[in-house]
mmCIF file of N, CA and C in Angstrom:
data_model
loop_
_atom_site.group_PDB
_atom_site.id
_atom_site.type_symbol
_atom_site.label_atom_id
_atom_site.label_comp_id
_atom_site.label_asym_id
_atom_site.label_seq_id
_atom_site.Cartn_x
_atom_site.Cartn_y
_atom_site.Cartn_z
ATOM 1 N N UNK A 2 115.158 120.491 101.843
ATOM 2 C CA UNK A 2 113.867 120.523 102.483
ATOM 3 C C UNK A 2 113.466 121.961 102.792
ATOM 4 N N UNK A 3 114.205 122.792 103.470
ATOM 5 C CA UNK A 3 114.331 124.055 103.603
ATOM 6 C C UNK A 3 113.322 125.029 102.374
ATOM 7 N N UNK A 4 114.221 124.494 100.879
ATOM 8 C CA UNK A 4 113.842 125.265 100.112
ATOM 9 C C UNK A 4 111.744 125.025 99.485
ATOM 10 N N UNK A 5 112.070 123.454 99.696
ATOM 11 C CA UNK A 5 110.695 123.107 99.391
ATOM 12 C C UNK A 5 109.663 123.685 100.583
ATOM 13 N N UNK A 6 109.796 123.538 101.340
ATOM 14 C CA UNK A 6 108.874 124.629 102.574
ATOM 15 C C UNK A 6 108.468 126.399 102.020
ATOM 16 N N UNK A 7 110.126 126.441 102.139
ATOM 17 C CA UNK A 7 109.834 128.067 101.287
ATOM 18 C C UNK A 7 108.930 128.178 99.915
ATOM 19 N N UNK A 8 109.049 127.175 99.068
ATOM 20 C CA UNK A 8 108.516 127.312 97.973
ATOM 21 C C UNK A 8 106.936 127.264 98.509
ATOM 22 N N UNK A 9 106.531 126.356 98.966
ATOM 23 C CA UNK A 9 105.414 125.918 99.613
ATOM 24 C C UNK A 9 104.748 127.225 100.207
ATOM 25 N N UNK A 10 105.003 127.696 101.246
ATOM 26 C CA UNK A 10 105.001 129.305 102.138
ATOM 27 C C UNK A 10 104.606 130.176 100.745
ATOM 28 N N UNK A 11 105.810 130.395 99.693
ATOM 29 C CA UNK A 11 105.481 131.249 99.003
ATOM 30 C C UNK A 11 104.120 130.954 97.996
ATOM 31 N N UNK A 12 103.948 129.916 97.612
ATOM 32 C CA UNK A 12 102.568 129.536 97.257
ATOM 33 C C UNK A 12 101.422 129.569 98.183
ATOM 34 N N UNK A 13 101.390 129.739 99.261
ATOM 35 C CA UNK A 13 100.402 129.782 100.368
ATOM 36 C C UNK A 13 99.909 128.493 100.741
ATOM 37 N N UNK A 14 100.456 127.398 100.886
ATOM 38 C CA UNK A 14 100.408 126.114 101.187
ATOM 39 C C UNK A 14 100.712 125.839 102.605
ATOM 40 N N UNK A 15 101.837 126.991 103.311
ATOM 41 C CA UNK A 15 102.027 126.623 104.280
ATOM 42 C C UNK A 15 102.301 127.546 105.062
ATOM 43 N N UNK A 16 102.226 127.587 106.517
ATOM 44 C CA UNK A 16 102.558 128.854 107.427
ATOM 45 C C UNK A 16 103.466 127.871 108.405
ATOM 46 N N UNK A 17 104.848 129.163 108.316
ATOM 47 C CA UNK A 17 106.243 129.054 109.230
ATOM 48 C C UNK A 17 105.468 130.130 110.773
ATOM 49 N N UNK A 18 105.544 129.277 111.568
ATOM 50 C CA UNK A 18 105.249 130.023 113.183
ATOM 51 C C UNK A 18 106.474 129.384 114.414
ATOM 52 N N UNK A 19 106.787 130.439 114.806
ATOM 53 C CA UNK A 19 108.625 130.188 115.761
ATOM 54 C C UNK A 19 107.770 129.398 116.652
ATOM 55 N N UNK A 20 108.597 128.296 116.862
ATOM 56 C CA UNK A 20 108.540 127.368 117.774
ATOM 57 C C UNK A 20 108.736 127.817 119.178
ATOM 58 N N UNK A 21 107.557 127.678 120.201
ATOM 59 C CA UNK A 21 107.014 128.310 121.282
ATOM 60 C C UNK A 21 108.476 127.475 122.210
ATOM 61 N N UNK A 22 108.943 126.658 122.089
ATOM 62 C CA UNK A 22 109.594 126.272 123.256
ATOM 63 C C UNK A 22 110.928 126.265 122.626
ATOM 64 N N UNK A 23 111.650 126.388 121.539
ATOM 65 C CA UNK A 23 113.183 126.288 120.932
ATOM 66 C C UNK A 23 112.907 127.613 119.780
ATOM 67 N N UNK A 24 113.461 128.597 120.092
ATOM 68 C CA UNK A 24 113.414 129.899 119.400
ATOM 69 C C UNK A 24 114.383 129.278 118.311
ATOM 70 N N UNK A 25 115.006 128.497 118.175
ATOM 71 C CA UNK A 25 115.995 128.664 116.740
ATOM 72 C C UNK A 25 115.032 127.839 115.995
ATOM 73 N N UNK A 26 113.910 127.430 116.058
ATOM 74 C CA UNK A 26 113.297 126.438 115.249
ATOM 75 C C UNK A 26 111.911 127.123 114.975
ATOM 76 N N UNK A 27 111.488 126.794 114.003
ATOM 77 C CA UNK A 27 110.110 127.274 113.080
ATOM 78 C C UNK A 27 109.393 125.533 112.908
ATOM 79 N N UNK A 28 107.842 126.066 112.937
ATOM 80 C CA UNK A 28 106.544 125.151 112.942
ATOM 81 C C UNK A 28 106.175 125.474 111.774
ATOM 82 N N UNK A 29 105.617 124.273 110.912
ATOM 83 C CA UNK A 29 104.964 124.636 109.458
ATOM 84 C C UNK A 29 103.492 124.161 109.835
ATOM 85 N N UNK A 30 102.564 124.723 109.524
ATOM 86 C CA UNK A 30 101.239 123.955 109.664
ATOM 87 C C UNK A 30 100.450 124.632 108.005
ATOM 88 N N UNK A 31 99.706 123.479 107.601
ATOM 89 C CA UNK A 31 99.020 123.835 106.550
ATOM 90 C C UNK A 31 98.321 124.811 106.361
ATOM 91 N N UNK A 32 97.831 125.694 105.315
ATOM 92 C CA UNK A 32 96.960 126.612 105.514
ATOM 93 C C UNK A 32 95.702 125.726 104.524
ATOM 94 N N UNK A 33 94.714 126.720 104.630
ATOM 95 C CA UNK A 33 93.340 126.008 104.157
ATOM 96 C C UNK A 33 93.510 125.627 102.761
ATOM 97 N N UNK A 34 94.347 126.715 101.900
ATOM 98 C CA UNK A 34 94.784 126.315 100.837
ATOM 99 C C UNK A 34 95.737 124.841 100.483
ATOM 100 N N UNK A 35 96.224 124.599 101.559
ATOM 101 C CA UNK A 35 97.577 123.527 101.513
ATOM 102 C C UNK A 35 96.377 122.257 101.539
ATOM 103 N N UNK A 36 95.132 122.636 102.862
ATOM 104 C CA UNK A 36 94.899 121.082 102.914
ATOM 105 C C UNK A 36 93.630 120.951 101.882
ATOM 106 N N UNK A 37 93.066 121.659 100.939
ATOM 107 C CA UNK A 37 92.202 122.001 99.730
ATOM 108 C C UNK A 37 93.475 120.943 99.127
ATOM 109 N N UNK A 38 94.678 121.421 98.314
ATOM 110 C CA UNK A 38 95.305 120.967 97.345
ATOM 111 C C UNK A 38 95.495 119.446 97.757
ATOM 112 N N UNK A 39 96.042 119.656 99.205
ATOM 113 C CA UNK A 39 96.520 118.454 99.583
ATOM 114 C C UNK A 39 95.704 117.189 99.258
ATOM 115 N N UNK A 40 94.123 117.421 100.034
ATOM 116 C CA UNK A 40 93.062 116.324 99.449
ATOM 117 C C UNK A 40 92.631 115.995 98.093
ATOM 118 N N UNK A 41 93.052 117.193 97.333
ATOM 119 C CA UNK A 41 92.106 116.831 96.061
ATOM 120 C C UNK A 41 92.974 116.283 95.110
ATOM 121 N N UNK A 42 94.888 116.460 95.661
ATOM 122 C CA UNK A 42 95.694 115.539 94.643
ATOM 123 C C UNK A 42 95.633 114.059 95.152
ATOM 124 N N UNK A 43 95.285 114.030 96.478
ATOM 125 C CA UNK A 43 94.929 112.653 97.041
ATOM 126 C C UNK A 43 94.150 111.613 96.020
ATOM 127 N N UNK A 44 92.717 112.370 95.802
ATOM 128 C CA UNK A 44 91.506 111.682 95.354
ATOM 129 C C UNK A 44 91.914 111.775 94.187
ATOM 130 N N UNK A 45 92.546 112.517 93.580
ATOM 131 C CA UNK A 45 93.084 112.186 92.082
ATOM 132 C C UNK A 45 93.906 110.724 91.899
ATOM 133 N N UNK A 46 95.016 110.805 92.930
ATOM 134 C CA UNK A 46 95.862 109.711 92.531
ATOM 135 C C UNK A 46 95.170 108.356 92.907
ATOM 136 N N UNK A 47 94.464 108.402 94.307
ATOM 137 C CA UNK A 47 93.402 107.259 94.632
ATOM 138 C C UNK A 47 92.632 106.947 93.353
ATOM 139 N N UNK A 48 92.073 107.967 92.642
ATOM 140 C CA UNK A 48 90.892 107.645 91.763
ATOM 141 C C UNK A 48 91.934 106.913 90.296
ATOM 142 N N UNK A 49 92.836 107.232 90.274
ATOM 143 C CA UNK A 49 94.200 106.753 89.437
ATOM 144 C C UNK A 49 94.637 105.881 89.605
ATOM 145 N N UNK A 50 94.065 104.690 90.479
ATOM 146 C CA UNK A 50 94.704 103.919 90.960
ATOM 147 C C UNK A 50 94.089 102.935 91.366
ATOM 148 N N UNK A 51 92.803 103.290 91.494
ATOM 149 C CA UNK A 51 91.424 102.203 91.088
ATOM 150 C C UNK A 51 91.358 101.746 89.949
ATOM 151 N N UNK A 52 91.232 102.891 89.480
ATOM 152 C CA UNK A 52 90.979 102.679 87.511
ATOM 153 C C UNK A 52 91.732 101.718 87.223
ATOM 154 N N UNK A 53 93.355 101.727 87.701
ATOM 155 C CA UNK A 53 94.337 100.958 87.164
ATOM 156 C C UNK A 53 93.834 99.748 87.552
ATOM 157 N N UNK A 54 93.974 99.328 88.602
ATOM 158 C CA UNK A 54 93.519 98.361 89.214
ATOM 159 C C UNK A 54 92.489 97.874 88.765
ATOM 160 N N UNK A 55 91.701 98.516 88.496
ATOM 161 C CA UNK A 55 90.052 97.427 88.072
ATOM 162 C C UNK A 55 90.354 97.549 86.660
ATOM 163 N N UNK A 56 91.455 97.573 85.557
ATOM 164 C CA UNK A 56 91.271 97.716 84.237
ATOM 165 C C UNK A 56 92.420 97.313 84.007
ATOM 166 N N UNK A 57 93.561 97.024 84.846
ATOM 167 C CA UNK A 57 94.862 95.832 84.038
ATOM 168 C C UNK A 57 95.111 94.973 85.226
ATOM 169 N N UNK A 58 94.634 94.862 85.631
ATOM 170 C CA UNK A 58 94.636 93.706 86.831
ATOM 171 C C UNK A 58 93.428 92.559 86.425
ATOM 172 N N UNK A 59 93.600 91.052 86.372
ATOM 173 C CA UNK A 59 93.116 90.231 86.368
ATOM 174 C C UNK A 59 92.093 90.149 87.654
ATOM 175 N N UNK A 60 91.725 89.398 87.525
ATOM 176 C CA UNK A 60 90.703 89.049 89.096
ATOM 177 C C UNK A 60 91.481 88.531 89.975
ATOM 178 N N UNK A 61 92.324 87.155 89.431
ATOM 179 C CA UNK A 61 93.232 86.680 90.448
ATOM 180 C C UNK A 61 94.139 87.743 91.067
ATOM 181 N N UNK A 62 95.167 88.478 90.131
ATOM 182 C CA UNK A 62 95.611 89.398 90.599
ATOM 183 C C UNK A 62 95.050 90.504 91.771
ATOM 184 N N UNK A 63 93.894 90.993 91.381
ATOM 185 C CA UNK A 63 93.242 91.684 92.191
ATOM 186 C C UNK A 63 93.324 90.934 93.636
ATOM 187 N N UNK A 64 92.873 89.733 93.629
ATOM 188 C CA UNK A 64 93.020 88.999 95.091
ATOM 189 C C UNK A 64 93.944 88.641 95.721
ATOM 190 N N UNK A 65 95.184 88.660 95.066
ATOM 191 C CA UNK A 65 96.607 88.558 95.141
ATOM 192 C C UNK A 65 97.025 90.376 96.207
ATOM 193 N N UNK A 66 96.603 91.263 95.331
ATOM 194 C CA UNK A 66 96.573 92.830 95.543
ATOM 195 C C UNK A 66 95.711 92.784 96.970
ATOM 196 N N UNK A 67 94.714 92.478 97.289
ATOM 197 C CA UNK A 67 94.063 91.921 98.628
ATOM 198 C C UNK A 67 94.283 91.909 99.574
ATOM 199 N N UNK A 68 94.997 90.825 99.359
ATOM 200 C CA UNK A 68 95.887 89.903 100.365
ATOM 201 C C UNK A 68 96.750 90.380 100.750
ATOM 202 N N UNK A 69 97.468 91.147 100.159
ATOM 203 C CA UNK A 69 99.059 92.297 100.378
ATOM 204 C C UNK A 69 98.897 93.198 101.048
ATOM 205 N N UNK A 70 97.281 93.864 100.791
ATOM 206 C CA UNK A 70 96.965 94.751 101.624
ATOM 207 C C UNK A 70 96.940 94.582 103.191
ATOM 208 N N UNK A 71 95.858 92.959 103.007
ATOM 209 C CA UNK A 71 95.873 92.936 104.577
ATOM 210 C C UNK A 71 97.172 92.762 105.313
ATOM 211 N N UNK A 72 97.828 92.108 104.501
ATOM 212 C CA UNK A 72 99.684 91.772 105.370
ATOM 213 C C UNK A 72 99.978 93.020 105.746
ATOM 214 N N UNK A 73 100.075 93.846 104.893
ATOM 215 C CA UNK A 73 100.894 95.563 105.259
ATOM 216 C C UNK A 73 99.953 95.764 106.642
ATOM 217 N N UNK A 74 98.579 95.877 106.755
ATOM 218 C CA UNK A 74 97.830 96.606 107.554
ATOM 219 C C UNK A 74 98.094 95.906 108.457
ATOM 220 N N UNK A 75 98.475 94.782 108.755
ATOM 221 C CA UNK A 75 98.693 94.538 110.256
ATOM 222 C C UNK A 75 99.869 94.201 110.372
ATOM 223 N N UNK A 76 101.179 94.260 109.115
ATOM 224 C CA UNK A 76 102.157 94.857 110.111
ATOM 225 C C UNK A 76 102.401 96.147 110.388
ATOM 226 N N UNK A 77 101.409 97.217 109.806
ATOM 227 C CA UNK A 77 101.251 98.745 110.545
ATOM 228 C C UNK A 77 100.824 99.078 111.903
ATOM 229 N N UNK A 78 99.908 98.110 111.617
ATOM 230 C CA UNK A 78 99.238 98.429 113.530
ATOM 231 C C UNK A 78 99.999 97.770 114.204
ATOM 232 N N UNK A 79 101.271 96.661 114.062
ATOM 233 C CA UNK A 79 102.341 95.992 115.080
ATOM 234 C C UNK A 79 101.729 94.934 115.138
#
């Protein structure tokens, strides 16, 4: 994990800032660049994933796919 951060940092994806209350520990927060990449591989794979969905999925299936959704979403919210 370590190294993937660093890699990240060195691409400008992410900024290491010493942790205000435990000096042996470092904070990563995105930089503008990180959350640019971050969203737009989002809407890629979302948009990748519609397509799929509305083009090898049946209808039934699709409502099957639905239905799964709503189960997950409310066992997320508890």
């Amino acid at each position: 994990m370590a190294q993937t951060v660093a890699d990240l940092e060195a691409d400008g994806f992410v900024e290491r800032h010493p942790d205000p209350t435990d000096g042996r520990r470092a904070l990563g927060e995105l930089t503008e660049a990180g959350r640019v990449t971050l969203e737009r591989e989002r809407r890629q794979r979302e948009g990748w994933l519609a397509e799929a969905i509305g083009e090898r999925l049946s209808a039934a299936e699709q409502r099957v796919l639905d239905e799964a959704v709503a189960i997950l979403r409310r066992l997320a919210d508890g």
